Short mmCIF file of C-alpha atoms and ligand atoms in Angstrom, two decimals:
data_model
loop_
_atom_site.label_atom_id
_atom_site.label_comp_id
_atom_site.label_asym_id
_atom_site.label_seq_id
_atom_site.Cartn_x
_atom_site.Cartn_y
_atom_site.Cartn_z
CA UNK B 12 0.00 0.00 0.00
CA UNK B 13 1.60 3.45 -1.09
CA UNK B 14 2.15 5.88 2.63
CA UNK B 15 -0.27 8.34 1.01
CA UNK B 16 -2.74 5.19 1.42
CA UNK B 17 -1.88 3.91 4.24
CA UNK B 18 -2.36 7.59 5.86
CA UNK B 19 -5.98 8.10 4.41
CA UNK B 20 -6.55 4.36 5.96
CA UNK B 21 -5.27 4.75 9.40
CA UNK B 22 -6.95 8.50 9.82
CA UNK B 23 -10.31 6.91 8.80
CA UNK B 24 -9.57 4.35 11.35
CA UNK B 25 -8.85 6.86 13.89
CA UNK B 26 -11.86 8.78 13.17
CA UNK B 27 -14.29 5.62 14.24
CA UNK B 28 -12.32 5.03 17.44
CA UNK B 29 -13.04 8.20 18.51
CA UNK B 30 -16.37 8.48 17.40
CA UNK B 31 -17.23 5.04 18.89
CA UNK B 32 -15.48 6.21 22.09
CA UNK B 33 -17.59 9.68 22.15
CA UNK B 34 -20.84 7.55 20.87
CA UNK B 35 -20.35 4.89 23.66
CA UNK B 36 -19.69 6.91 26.77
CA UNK B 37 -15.56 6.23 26.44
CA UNK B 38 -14.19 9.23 26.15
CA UNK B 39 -15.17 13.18 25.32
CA UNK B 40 -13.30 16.75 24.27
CA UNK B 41 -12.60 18.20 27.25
CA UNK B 42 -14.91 21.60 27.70
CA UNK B 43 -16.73 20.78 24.75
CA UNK B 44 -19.40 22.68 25.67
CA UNK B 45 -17.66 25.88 25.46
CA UNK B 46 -15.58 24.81 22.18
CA UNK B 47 -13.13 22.49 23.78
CA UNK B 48 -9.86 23.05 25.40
CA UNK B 49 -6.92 21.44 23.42
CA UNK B 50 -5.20 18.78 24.57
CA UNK B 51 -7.69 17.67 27.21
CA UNK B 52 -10.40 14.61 27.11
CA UNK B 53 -12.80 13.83 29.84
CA UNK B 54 -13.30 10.24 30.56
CA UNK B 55 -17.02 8.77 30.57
CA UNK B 56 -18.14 5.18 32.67
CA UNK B 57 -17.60 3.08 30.23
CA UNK B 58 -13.34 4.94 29.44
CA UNK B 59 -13.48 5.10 32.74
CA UNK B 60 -14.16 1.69 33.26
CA UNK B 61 -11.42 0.26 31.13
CA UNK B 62 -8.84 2.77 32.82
CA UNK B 63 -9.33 1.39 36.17
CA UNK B 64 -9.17 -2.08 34.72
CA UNK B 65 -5.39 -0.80 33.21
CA UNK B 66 -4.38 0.31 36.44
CA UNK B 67 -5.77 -2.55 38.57
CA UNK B 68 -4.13 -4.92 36.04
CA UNK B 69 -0.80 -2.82 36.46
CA UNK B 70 -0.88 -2.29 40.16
CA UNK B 71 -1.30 -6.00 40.72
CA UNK B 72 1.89 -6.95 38.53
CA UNK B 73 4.45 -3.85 39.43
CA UNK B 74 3.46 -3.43 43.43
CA UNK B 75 1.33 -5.67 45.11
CA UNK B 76 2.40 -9.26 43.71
CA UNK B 77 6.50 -7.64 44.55
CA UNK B 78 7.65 -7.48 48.23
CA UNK B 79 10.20 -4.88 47.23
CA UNK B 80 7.53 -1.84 46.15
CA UNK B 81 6.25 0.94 47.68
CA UNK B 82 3.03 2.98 47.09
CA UNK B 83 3.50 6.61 47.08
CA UNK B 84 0.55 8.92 45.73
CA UNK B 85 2.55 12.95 46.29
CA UNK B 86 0.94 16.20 45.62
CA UNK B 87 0.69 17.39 42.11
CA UNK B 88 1.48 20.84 42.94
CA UNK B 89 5.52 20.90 44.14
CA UNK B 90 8.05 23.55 45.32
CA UNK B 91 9.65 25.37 42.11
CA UNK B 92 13.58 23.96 43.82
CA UNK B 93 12.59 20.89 42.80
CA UNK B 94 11.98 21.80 39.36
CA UNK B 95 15.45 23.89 39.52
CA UNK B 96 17.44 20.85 40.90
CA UNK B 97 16.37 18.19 38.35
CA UNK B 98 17.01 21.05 35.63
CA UNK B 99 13.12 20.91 34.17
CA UNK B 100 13.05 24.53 34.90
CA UNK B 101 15.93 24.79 32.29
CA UNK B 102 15.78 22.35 29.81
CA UNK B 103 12.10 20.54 29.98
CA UNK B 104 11.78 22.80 26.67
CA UNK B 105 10.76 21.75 23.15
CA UNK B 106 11.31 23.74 19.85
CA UNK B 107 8.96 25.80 18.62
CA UNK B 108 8.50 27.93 15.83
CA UNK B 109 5.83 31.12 14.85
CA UNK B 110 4.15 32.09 11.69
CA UNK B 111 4.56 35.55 10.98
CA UNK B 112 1.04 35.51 9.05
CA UNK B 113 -1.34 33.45 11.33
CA UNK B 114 0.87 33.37 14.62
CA UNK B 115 0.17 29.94 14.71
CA UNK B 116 3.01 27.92 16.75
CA UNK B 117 4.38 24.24 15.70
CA UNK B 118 6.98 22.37 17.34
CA UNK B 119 10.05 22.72 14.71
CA UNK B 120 10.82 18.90 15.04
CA UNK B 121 7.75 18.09 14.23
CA UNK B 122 7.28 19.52 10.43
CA UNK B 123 8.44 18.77 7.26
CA UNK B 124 8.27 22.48 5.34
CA UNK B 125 10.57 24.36 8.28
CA UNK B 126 10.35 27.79 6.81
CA UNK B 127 6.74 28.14 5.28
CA UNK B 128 3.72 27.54 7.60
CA UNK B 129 1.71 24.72 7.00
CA UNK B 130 -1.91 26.29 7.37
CA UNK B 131 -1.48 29.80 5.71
CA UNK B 132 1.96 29.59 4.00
CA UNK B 133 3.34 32.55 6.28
CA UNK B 134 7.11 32.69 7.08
CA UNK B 135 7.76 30.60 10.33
CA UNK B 136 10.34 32.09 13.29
CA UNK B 137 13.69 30.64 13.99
CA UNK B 138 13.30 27.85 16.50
CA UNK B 139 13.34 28.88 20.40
CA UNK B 140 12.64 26.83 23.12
CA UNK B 141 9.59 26.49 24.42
CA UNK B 142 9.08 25.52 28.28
CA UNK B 143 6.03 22.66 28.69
CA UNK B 144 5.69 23.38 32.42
CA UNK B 145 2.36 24.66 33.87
CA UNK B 146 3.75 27.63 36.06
CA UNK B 147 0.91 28.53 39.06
CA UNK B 148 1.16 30.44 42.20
CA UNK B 149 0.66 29.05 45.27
CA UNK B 150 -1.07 31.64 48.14
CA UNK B 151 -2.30 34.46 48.21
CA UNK B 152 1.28 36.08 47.78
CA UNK B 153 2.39 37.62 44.34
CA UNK B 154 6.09 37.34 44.74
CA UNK B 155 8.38 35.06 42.70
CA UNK B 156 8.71 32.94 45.61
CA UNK B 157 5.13 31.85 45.56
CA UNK B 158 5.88 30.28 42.02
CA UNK B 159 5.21 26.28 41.59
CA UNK B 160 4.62 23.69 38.74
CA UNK B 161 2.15 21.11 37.91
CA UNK B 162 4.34 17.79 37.72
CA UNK B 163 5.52 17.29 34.13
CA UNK B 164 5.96 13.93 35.28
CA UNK B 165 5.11 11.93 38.77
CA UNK B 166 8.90 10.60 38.58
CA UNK B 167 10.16 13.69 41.15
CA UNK B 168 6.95 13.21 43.51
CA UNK B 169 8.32 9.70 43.96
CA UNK B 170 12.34 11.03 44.44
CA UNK B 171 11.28 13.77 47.17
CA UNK B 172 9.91 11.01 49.22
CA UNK B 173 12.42 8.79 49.05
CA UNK B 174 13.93 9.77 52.06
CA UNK B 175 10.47 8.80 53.88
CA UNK B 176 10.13 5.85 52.54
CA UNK B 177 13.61 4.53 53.60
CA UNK B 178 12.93 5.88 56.81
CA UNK B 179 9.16 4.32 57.23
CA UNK B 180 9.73 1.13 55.98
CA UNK B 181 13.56 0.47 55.89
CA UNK B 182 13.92 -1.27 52.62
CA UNK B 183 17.13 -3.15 51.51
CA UNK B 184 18.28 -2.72 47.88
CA UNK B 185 17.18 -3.47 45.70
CA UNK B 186 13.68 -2.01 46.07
CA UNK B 187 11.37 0.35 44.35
CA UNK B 188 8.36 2.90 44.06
CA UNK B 189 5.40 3.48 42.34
CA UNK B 190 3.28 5.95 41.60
CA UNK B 191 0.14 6.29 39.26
CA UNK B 192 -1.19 9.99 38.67
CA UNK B 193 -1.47 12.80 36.52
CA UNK B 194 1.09 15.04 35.19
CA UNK B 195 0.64 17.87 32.62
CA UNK B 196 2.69 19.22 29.98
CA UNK B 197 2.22 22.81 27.92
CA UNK B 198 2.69 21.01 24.74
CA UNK B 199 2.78 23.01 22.13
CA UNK B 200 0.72 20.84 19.24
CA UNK B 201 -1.40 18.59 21.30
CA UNK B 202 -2.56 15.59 18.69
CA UNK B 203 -3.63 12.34 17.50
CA UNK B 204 -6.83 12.16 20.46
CA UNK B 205 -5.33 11.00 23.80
CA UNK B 206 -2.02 10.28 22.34
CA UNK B 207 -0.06 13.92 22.82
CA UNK B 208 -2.41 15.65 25.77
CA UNK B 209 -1.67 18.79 27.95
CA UNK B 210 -2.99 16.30 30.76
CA UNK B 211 -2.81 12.80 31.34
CA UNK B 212 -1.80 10.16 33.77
CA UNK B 213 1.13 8.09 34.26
CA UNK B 214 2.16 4.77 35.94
CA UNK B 215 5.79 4.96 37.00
CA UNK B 216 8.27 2.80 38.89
CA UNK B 217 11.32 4.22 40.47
CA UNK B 218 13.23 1.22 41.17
CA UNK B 219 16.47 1.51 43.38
CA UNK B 220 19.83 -1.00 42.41
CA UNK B 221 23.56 -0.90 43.50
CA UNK B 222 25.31 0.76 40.29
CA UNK B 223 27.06 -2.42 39.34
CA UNK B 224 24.08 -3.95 39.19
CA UNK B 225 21.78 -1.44 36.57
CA UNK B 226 22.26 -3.87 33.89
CA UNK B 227 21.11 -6.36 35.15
CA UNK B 228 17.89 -4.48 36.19
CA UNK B 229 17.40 -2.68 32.97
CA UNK B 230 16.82 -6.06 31.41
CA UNK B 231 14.90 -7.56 33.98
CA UNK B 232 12.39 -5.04 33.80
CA UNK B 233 12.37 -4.50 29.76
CA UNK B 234 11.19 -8.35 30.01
CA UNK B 235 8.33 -7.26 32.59
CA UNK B 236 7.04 -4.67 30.58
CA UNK B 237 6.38 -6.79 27.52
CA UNK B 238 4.93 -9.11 29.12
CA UNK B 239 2.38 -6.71 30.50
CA UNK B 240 1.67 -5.49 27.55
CA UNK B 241 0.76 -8.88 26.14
CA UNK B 242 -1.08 -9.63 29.49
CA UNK B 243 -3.81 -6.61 29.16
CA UNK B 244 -4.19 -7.71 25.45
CA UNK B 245 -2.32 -5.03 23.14
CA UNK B 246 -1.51 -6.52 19.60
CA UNK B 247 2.23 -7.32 20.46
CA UNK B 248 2.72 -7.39 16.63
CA UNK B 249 2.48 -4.12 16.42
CA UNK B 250 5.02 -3.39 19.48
CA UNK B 251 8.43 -2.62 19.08
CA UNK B 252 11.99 -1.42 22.09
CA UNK B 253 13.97 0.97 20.12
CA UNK B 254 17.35 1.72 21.78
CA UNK B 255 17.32 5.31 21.97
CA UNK B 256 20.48 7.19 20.55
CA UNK B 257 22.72 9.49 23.64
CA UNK B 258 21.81 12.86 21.79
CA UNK B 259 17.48 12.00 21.53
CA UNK B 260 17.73 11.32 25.27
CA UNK B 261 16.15 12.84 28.21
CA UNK B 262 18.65 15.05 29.81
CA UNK B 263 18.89 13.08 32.89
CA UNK B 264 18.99 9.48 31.17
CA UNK B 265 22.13 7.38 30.54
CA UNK B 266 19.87 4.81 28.86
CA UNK B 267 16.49 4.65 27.43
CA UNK B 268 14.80 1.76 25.18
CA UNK B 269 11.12 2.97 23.93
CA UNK B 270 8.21 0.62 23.27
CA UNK B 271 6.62 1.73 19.77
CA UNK B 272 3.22 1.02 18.86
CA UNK B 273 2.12 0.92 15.56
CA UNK B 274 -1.03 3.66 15.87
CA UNK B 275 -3.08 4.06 12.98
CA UNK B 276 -1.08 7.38 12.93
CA UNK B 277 2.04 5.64 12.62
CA UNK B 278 4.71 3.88 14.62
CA UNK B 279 5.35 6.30 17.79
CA UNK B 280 6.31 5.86 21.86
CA UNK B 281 3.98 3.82 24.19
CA UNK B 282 6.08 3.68 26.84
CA UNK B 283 9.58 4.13 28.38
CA UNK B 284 12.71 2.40 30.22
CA UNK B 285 15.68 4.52 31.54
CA UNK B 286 18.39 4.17 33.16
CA UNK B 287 18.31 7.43 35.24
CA UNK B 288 21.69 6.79 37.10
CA UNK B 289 22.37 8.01 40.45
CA UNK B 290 20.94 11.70 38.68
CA UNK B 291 17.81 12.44 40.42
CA UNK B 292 19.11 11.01 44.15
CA UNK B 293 22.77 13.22 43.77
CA UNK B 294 20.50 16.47 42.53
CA UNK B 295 18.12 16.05 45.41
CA UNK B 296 21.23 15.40 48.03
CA UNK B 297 19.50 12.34 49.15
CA UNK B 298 21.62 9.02 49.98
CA UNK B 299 20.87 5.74 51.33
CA UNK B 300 23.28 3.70 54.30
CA UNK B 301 23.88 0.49 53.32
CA UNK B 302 23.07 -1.53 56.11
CA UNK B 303 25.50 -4.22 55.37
CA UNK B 304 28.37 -2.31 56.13
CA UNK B 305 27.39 1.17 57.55
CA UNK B 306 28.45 2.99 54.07
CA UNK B 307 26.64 6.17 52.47
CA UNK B 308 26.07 4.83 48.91
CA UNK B 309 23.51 6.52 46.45
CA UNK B 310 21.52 3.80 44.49
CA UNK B 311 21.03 4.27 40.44
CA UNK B 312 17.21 4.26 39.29
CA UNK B 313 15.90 2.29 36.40
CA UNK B 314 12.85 4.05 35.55
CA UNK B 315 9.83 1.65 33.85
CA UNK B 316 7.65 4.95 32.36
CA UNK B 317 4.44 4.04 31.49
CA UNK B 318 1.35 6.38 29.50
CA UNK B 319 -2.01 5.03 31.17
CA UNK B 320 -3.80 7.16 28.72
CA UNK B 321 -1.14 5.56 25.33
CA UNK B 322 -2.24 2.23 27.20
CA UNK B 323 -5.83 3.23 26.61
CA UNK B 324 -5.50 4.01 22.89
CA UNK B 325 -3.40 0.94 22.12
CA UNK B 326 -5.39 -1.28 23.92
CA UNK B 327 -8.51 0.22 21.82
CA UNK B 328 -6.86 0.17 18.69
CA UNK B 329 -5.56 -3.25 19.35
CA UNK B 330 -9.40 -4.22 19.83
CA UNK B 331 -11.17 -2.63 17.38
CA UNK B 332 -12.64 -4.32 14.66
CA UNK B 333 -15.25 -4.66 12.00
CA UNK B 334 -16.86 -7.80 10.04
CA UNK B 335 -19.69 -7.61 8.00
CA UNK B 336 -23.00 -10.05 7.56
CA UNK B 337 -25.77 -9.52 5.50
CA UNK B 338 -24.22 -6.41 3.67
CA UNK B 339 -24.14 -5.14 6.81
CA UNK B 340 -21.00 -4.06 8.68
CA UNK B 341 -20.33 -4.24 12.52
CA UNK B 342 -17.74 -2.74 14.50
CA UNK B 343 -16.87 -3.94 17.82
CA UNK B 344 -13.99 -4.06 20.75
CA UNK B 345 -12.53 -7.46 21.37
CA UNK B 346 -11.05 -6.60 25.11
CA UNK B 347 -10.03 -9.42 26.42
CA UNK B 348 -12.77 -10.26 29.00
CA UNK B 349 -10.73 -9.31 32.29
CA UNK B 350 -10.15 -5.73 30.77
CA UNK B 351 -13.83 -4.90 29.22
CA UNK B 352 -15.56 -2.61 31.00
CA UNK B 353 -18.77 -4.41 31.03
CA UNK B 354 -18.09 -8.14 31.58
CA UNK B 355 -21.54 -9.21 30.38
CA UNK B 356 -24.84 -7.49 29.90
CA UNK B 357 -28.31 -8.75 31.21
CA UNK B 358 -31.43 -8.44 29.07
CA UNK B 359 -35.01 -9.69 29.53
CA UNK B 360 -36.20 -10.79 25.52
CA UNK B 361 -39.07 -8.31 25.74
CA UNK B 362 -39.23 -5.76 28.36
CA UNK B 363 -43.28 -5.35 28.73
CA UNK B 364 -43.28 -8.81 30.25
CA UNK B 365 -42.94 -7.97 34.06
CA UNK B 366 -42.24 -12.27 34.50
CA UNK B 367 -39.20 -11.70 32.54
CA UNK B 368 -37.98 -8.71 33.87
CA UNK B 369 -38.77 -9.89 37.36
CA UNK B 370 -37.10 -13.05 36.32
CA UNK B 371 -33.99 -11.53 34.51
CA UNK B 372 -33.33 -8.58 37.62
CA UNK B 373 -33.65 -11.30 40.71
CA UNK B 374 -32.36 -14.26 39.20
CA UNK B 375 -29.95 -13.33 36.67
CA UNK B 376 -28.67 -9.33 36.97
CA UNK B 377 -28.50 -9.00 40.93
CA UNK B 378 -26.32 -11.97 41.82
CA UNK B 379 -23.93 -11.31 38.81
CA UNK B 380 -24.00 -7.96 39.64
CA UNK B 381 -23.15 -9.01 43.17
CA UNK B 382 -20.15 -11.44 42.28
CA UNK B 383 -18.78 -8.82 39.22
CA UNK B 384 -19.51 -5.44 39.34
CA UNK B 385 -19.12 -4.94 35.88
CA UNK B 386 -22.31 -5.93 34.80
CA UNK B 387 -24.78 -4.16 32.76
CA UNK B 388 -29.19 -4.52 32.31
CA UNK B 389 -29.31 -3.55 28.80
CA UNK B 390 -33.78 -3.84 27.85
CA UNK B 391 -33.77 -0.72 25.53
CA UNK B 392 -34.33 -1.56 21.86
CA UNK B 393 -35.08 -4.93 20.52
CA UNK B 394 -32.40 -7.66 20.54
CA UNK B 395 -30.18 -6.96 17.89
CA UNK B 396 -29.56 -3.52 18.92
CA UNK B 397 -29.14 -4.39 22.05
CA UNK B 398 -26.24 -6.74 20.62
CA UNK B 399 -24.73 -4.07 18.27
CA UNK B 400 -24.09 -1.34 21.47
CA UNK B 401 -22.64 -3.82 24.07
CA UNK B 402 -20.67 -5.20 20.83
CA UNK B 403 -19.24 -1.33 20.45
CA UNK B 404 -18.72 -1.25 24.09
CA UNK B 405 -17.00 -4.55 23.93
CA UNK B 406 -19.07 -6.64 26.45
CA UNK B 407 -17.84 -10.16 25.94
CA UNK B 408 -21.02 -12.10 26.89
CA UNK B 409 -24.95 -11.21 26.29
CA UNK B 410 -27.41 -13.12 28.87
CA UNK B 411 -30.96 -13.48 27.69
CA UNK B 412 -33.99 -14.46 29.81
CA UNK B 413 -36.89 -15.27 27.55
CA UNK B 414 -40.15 -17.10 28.11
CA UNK B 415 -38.02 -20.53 28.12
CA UNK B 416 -35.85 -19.52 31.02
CA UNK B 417 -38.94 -19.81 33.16
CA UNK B 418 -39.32 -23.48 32.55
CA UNK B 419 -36.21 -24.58 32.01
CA UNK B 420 -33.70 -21.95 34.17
CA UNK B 421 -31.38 -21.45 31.17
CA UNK B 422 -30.29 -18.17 29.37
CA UNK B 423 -28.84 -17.68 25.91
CA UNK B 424 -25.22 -16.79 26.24
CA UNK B 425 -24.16 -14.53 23.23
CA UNK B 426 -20.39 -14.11 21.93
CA UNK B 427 -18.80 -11.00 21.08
CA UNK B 428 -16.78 -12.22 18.84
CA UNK B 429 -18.34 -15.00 16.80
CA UNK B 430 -21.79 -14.21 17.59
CA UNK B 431 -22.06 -18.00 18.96
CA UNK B 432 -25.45 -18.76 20.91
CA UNK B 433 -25.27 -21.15 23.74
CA UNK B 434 -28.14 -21.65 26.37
CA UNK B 435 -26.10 -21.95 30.19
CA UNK B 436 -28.12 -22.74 33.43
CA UNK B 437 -28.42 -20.05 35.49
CA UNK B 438 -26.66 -22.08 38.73
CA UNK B 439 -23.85 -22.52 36.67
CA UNK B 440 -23.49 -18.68 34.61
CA UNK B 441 -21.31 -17.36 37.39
CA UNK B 442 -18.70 -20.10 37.04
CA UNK B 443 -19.39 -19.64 33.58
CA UNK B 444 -18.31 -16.33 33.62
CA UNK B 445 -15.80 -17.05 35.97
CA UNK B 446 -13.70 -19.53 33.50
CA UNK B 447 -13.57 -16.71 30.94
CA UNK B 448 -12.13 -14.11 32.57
CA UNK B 449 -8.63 -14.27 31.07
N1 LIG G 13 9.51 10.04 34.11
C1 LIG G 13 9.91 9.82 32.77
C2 LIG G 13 9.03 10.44 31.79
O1 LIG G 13 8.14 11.20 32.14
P1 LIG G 13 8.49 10.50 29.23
O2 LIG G 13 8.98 9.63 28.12
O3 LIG G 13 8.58 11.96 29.04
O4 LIG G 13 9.32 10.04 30.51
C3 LIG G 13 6.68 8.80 30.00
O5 LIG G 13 7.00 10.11 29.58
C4 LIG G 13 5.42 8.30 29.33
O6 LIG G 13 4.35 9.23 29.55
C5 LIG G 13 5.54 8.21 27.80
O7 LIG G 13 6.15 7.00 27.41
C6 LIG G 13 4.09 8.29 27.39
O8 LIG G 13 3.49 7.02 27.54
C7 LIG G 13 3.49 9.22 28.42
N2 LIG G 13 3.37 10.61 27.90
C8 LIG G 13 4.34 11.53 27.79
N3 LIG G 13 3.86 12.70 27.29
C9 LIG G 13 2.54 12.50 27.08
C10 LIG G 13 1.49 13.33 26.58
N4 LIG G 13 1.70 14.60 26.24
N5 LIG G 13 0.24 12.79 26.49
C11 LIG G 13 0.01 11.52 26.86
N6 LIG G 13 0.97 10.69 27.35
C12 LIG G 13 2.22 11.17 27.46
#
């Protein structure tokens, strides 16, 4: 397929993600009422839904099945010296050019045509930098002192309690933190939906070695990552670590491998592994006595980076897809069952019939309701329809009660994915269930 192709494809593509996402309750502009605010999205139940399931899924691997991590959840808002120290407030910059016609501003690495502008054809600026940190002031005070930063990352809120950590919980290397929470970056062409925002979330691990032994670490958790990604169900042929060259790195990396993902946009980061050294611990003044033999040492981070909102898209654009039957096409997610937001939805055939309704609430709804949580009563439209929007939302399994189920306690079990019928008695549709939640 020619690139020109290929682009026309994937931006289609993109355009019914987001419009199933918006459609579906996943995931709106942010402010849209008033006209939007770039490079924010509000999350709805159902985007909601699948972020929690993300983070759970995350949480469970990185902290609580480890006896070496630590929880920390800081304050968004931190003192500007922190910002100074790690050098953010210098060089967390990217380059940006100006039209001279429309004023419009593009980051210079970012376009092809680096002296006409792209929308009006004006004459674009030499490149300066351009600092992505939300500045705020903190009291009522106007002075420069009162100056602080959102967190362009939750990295640092993790580093400044380091010291309290040691000292709460007296961990022995190797150990490590982690944090999941928002950070926010001025960025000057927010894009591509939730890909580039000015607000989104992260899921970080600070994890503390000897220095000899960063190697070792590095490649220890590079295998951990991928095999998280495979475990929530992103399309790992579309994955890809790319060692990062010395001058394309973070200023205070000494390594960094990115994981791709093939977007419909193209091939771009997901998420992150550096080697931060002994950089953020030495710029903080913050050591650590090795309790083996009394010595000051400061431990080198390797520092697993991960988007929760990239792990979003991916995970929807791993899952979307269309077939078509009857000249008719359908689109649906295939989540894998532990990740869906709705793990199965509940309907009574026809909802004027109070003994099915009665039948399908009590019998069928409450108790799976009760054991999963994620469970939907979906009795608006007729069948099929009811079908096509849990399909969209990517519920895995439909449960009909019709006028059989009174007799015979069974209920049609629907498949997402091939659209299989299979009648299940209602004792067993919780173990059912139960069995298919990979
Ligand atoms: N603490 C290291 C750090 O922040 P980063 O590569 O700048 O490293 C880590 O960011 C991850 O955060 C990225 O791999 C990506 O998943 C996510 N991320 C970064 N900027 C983002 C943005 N503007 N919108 C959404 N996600 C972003």
């Amino acid at each position: 397929m020619s690139k020109e192709n290929e682009k026309k494809e994937g931006s289609e593509l993109m355009e019914k993600i987001v419009s199933l996402c918006k459609r579906r309750g996943f995931i709106f502009p942010g402010s849209e009422i008033y006209g939007g605010l770039a490079g924010t999205w509000d999350w709805g139940h159902f985007g909601l839904a699948l972020k929690n399931n993300v983070k759970a899924s995350w949480w469970k691997k990185f902290v609580d099945s480890r006896r070496d991590m630590y929880g920390i959840d800081a304050a968004i808002l931190m003192r500007q010296e922190v910002w100074q120290a790690t050098g953010h407030a210098e060089h967390f910059a990217d380059p940006m050019v100006e039209c001279d016609k429309c004023h419009k501003r593009f980051r210079a690495d970012q376009i092809e045509d680096k002296v006409k502008c792209a929308d009006c054809g004006g004459k674009l600026s030499e490149a300066r930098q351009f600092n992505m940190m939300f500045q705020t002031k903190v009291g009522a005070s106007e002075d420069s002192s009162s100056i602080s930063y959102l967190r362009p990352e939750t990295a640092q809120g993790v580093f400044v309690n380091f010291k309290n950590t040691v000292d709460a919980f007296h961990p022995k290397l190797p150990f490590g933190m982690a944090q999941i929470g928002k950070a926010f970056r001025n960025e000057i062409t927010p894009r591509d939906f939730i890909f580039r925002q000015r607000e989104f979330e992260q899921m970080e691990i600070e994890y503390f070695v000897r220095p000899e032994d960063w190697e070792r670490y590095f490649e220890f958790f590079k295998d951990e990552m991928f095999e998280w990604i495979e475990e929530i169900g992103i399309d790992m042929t579309k994955v890809h670590d790319i060692e990062i060259a010395a001058e394309d790195r973070a200023h205070y990396s000494s390594r960094t491998v990115d994981f791709e993902f093939e977007y419909p946009f193209g091939q771009k980061e997901l998420f992150g592994l550096a080697y931060r050294s002994d950089f953020d611990l030495k710029t903080h003044k913050l050591d650590y006595i090795d309790e083996e033999n009394s010595k000051k040492i400061i431990p080198h981070v390797i520092e697993p980076s991960f988007g929760l909102d990239r792990a979003v898209l991916a995970l929807l654009t791993s899952a979307y897809a269309e077939d078509e039957k009857d000249g008719e096409v359908r689109s649906y997610l295939k989540f894998k069952p532990s990740m869906a937001p709705v793990i199965c939805a509940v309907s009574p055939l026809l909802k004027n019939k109070p003994e099915l309704v009665e039948y399908a609430n009590t019998k069928v709804f409450a108790p799976l309701k009760a054991e999963f949580g994620r469970v939907a009563w979906d009795d608006n439209g007729n069948i099929g329809k009811r079908y096509r929007r849990q399909d969209e939302i990517g519920t895995p399994f439909c449960i009909v009660v019709d006028f059989e189920t009174l007799t015979d306690n069974e209920v049609t079990v629907r498949d997402r994915d091939t659209g299989a019928q299979e009648r299940v008695k209602v004792e067993a549709l919780k173990d059912y269930i139960k069995n298919r939640l990979v």
